[in-house]
Tab-separated table of C-alpha atoms in Angstrom:
chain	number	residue	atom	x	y	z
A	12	UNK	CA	111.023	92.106	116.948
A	13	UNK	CA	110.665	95.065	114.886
A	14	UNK	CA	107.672	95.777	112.397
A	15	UNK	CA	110.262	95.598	109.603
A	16	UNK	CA	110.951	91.957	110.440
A	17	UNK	CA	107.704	90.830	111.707
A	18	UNK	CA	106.338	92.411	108.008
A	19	UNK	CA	109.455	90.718	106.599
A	20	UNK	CA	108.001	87.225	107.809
A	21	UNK	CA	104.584	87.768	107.343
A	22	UNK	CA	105.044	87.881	103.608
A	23	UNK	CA	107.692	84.728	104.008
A	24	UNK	CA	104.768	83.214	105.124
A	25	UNK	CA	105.142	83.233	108.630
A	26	UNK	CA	101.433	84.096	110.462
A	27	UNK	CA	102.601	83.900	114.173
A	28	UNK	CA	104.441	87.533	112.182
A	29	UNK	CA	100.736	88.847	111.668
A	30	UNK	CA	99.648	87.650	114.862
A	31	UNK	CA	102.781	89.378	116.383
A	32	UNK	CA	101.785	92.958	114.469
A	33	UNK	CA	97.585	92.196	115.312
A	34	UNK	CA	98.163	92.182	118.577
A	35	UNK	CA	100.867	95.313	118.519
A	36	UNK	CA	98.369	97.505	117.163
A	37	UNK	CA	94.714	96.291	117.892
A	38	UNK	CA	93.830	98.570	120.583
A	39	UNK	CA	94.971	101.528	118.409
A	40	UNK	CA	92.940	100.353	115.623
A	41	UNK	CA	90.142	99.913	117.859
A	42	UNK	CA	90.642	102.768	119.424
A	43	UNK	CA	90.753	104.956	116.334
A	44	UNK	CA	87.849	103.265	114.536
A	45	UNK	CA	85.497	103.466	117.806
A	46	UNK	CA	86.327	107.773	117.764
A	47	UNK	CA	85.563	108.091	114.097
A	48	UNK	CA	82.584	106.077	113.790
A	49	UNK	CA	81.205	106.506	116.994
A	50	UNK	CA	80.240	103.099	118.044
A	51	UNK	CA	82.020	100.217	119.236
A	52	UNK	CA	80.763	97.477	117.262
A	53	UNK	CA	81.310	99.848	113.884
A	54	UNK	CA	84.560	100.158	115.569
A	55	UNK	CA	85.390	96.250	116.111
A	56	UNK	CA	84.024	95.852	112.946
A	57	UNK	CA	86.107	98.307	111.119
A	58	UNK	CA	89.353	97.603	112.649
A	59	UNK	CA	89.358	94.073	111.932
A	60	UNK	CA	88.180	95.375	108.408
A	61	UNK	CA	91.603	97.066	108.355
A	62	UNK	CA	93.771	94.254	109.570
A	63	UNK	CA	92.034	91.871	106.471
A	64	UNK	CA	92.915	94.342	104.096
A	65	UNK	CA	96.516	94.550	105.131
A	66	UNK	CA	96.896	91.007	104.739
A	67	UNK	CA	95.537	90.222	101.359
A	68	UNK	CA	97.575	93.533	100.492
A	69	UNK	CA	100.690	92.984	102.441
A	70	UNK	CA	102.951	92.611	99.342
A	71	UNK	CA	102.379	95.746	98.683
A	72	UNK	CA	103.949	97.185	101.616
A	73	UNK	CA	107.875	98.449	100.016
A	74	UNK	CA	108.986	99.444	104.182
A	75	UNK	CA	107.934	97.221	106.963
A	76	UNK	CA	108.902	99.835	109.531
A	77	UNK	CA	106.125	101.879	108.175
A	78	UNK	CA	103.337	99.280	109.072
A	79	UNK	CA	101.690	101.530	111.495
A	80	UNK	CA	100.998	104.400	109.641
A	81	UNK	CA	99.741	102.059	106.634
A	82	UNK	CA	97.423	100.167	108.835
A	83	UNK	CA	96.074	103.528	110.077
A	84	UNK	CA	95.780	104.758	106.631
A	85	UNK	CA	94.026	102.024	105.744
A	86	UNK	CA	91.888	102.233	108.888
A	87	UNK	CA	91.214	105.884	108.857
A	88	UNK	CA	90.129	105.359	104.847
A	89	UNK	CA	87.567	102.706	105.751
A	90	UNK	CA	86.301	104.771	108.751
A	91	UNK	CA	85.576	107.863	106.207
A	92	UNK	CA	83.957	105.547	103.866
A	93	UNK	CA	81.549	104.220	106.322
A	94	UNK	CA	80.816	107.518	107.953
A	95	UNK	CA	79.895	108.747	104.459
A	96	UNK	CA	77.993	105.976	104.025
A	97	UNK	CA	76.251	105.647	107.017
A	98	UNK	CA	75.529	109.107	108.336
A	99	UNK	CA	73.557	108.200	111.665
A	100	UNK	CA	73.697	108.973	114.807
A	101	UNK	CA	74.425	106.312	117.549
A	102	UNK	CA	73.603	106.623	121.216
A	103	UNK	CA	76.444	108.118	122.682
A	104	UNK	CA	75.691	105.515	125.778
A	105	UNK	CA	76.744	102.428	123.211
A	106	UNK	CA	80.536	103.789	123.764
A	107	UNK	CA	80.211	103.808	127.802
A	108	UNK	CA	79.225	99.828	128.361
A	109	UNK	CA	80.971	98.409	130.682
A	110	UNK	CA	81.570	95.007	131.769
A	111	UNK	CA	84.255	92.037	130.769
A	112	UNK	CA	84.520	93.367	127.740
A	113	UNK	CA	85.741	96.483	128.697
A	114	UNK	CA	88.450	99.080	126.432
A	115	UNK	CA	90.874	101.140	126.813
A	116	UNK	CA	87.512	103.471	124.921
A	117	UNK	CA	85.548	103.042	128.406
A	118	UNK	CA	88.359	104.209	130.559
A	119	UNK	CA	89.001	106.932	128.472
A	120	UNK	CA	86.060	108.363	127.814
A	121	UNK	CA	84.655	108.036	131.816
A	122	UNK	CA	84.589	111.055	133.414
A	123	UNK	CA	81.963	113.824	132.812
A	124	UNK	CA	84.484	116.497	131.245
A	125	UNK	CA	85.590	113.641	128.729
A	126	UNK	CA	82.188	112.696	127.896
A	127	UNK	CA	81.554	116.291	126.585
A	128	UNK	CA	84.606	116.262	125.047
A	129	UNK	CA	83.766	113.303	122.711
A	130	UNK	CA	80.401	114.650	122.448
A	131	UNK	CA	82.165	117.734	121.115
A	132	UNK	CA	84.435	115.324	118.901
A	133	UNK	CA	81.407	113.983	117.141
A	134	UNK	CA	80.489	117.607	115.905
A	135	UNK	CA	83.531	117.757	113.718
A	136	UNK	CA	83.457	116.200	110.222
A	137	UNK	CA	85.731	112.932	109.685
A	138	UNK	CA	88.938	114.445	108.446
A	139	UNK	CA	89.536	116.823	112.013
A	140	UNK	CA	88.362	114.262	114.427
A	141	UNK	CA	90.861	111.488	112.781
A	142	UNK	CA	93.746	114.117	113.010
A	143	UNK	CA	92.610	114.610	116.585
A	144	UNK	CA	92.429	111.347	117.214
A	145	UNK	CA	95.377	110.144	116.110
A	146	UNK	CA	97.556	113.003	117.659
A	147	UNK	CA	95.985	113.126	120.993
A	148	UNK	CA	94.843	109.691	121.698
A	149	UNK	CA	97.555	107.624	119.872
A	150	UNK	CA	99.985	110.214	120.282
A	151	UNK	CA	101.266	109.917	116.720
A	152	UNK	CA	103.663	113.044	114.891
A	153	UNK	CA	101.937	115.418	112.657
A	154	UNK	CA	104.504	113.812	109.994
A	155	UNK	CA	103.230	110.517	111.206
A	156	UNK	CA	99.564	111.923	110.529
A	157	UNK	CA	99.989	112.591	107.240
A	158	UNK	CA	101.700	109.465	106.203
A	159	UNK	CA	98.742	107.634	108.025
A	160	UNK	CA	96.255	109.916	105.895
A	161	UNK	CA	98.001	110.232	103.187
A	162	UNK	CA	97.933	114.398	103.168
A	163	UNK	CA	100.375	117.003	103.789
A	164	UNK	CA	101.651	117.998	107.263
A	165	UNK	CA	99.930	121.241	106.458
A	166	UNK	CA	96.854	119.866	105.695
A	167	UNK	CA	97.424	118.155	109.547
A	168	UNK	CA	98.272	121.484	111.216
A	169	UNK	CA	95.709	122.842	109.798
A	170	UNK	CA	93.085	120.274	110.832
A	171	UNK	CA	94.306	120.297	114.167
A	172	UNK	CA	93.975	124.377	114.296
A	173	UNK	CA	90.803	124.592	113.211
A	174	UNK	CA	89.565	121.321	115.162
A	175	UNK	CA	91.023	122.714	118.452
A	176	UNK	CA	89.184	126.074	117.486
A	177	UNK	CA	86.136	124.244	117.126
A	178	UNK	CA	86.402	121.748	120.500
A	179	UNK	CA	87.529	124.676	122.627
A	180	UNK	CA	84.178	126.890	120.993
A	181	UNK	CA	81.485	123.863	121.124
A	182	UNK	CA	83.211	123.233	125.461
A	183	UNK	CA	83.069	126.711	126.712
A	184	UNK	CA	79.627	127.037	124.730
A	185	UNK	CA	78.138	123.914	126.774
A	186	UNK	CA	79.846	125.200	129.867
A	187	UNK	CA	76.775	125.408	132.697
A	188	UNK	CA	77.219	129.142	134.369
A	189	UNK	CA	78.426	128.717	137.952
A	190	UNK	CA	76.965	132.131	138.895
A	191	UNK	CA	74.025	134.032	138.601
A	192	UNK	CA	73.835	137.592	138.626
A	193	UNK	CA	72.869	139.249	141.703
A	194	UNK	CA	69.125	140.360	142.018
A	195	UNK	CA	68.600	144.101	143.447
A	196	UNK	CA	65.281	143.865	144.821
């Protein structure tokens, strides 16, 4: 089924609809609120956050096809509002546990080069690291961006330009040097 029909049913009543759409986009919403935040249980907590707030708002949803980028809206909104609420720093460790309970986050964010990455991600303020996180690691549009934001497509681009800028300055920074210059003796 589509997200225009499931949404259709939902607000008919029909909760097997909102089951249907939870379990569509929980890893995204996971996924997203985990990068902002920078913690998992923020980001479990947050997500779900999201999903409650859709539902006692649903009827105020006019196009069902455009559940995504209203659920991420609503996400990313909740994510800034914590973040400017909480301002503290997490172990960057918390993100890496591994076991049964296991994301999509931990196999991600595994390697050595992607742990610097995300510890370059945390420098940036909310706004960049939620465009870069929802263009890189949910792959949505810059138009889909800025419905899920609710800014311009401009305001996107130009989040993503200066938050590339930034990553690419704060990685070659941290870079160790491979080669030390040569001693004359």
């Amino acid at each position: 089924m589509t997200d225009e029909e499931l949404v259709r049913d939902w607000k008919a009543g029909d909760m097997q609809a909102f089951d249907a759409l939870y379990e569509r986009y929980k890893d995204d919403a996971f996924r997203v609120a985990c990068l902002i935040t920078g913690t998992r249980a923020d980001g479990e907590d947050l997500a779900q956050e999201a999903f409650v707030i859709c539902a006692q708002s649903i009827g105020s949803l006019r196009d069902g096809a455009k559940f995504r980028s209203w659920l991420l809206r609503t996400l990313t909104r909740s994510a800034w509002k914590y973040c400017n609420k909480k301002r503290r720093e997490q172990p960057v460790a918390e993100l890496f546990e591994t076991g049964e309970g296991e994301s999509a986050l931990s196999s991600v964010l595994r390697t050595e080069e992607q742990r610097r990455l995300y510890a370059a991600m945390q420098q940036l303020d909310e706004n960049r690291r939620t465009v870069v996180v929802l263009y890189y690691f949910n792959e949505l549009s810059v138009r889909e961006i800025a419905q899920a934001t609710g800014v311009l497509e401009g305001t996107v681009k130009s989040r993503l330009f200066s938050a590339r800028r930034m990553l690419r300055r704060a990685l070659t920074e941290r870079e160790p040097q491979t080669r030390e210059a040569p001693t004359h003796g």
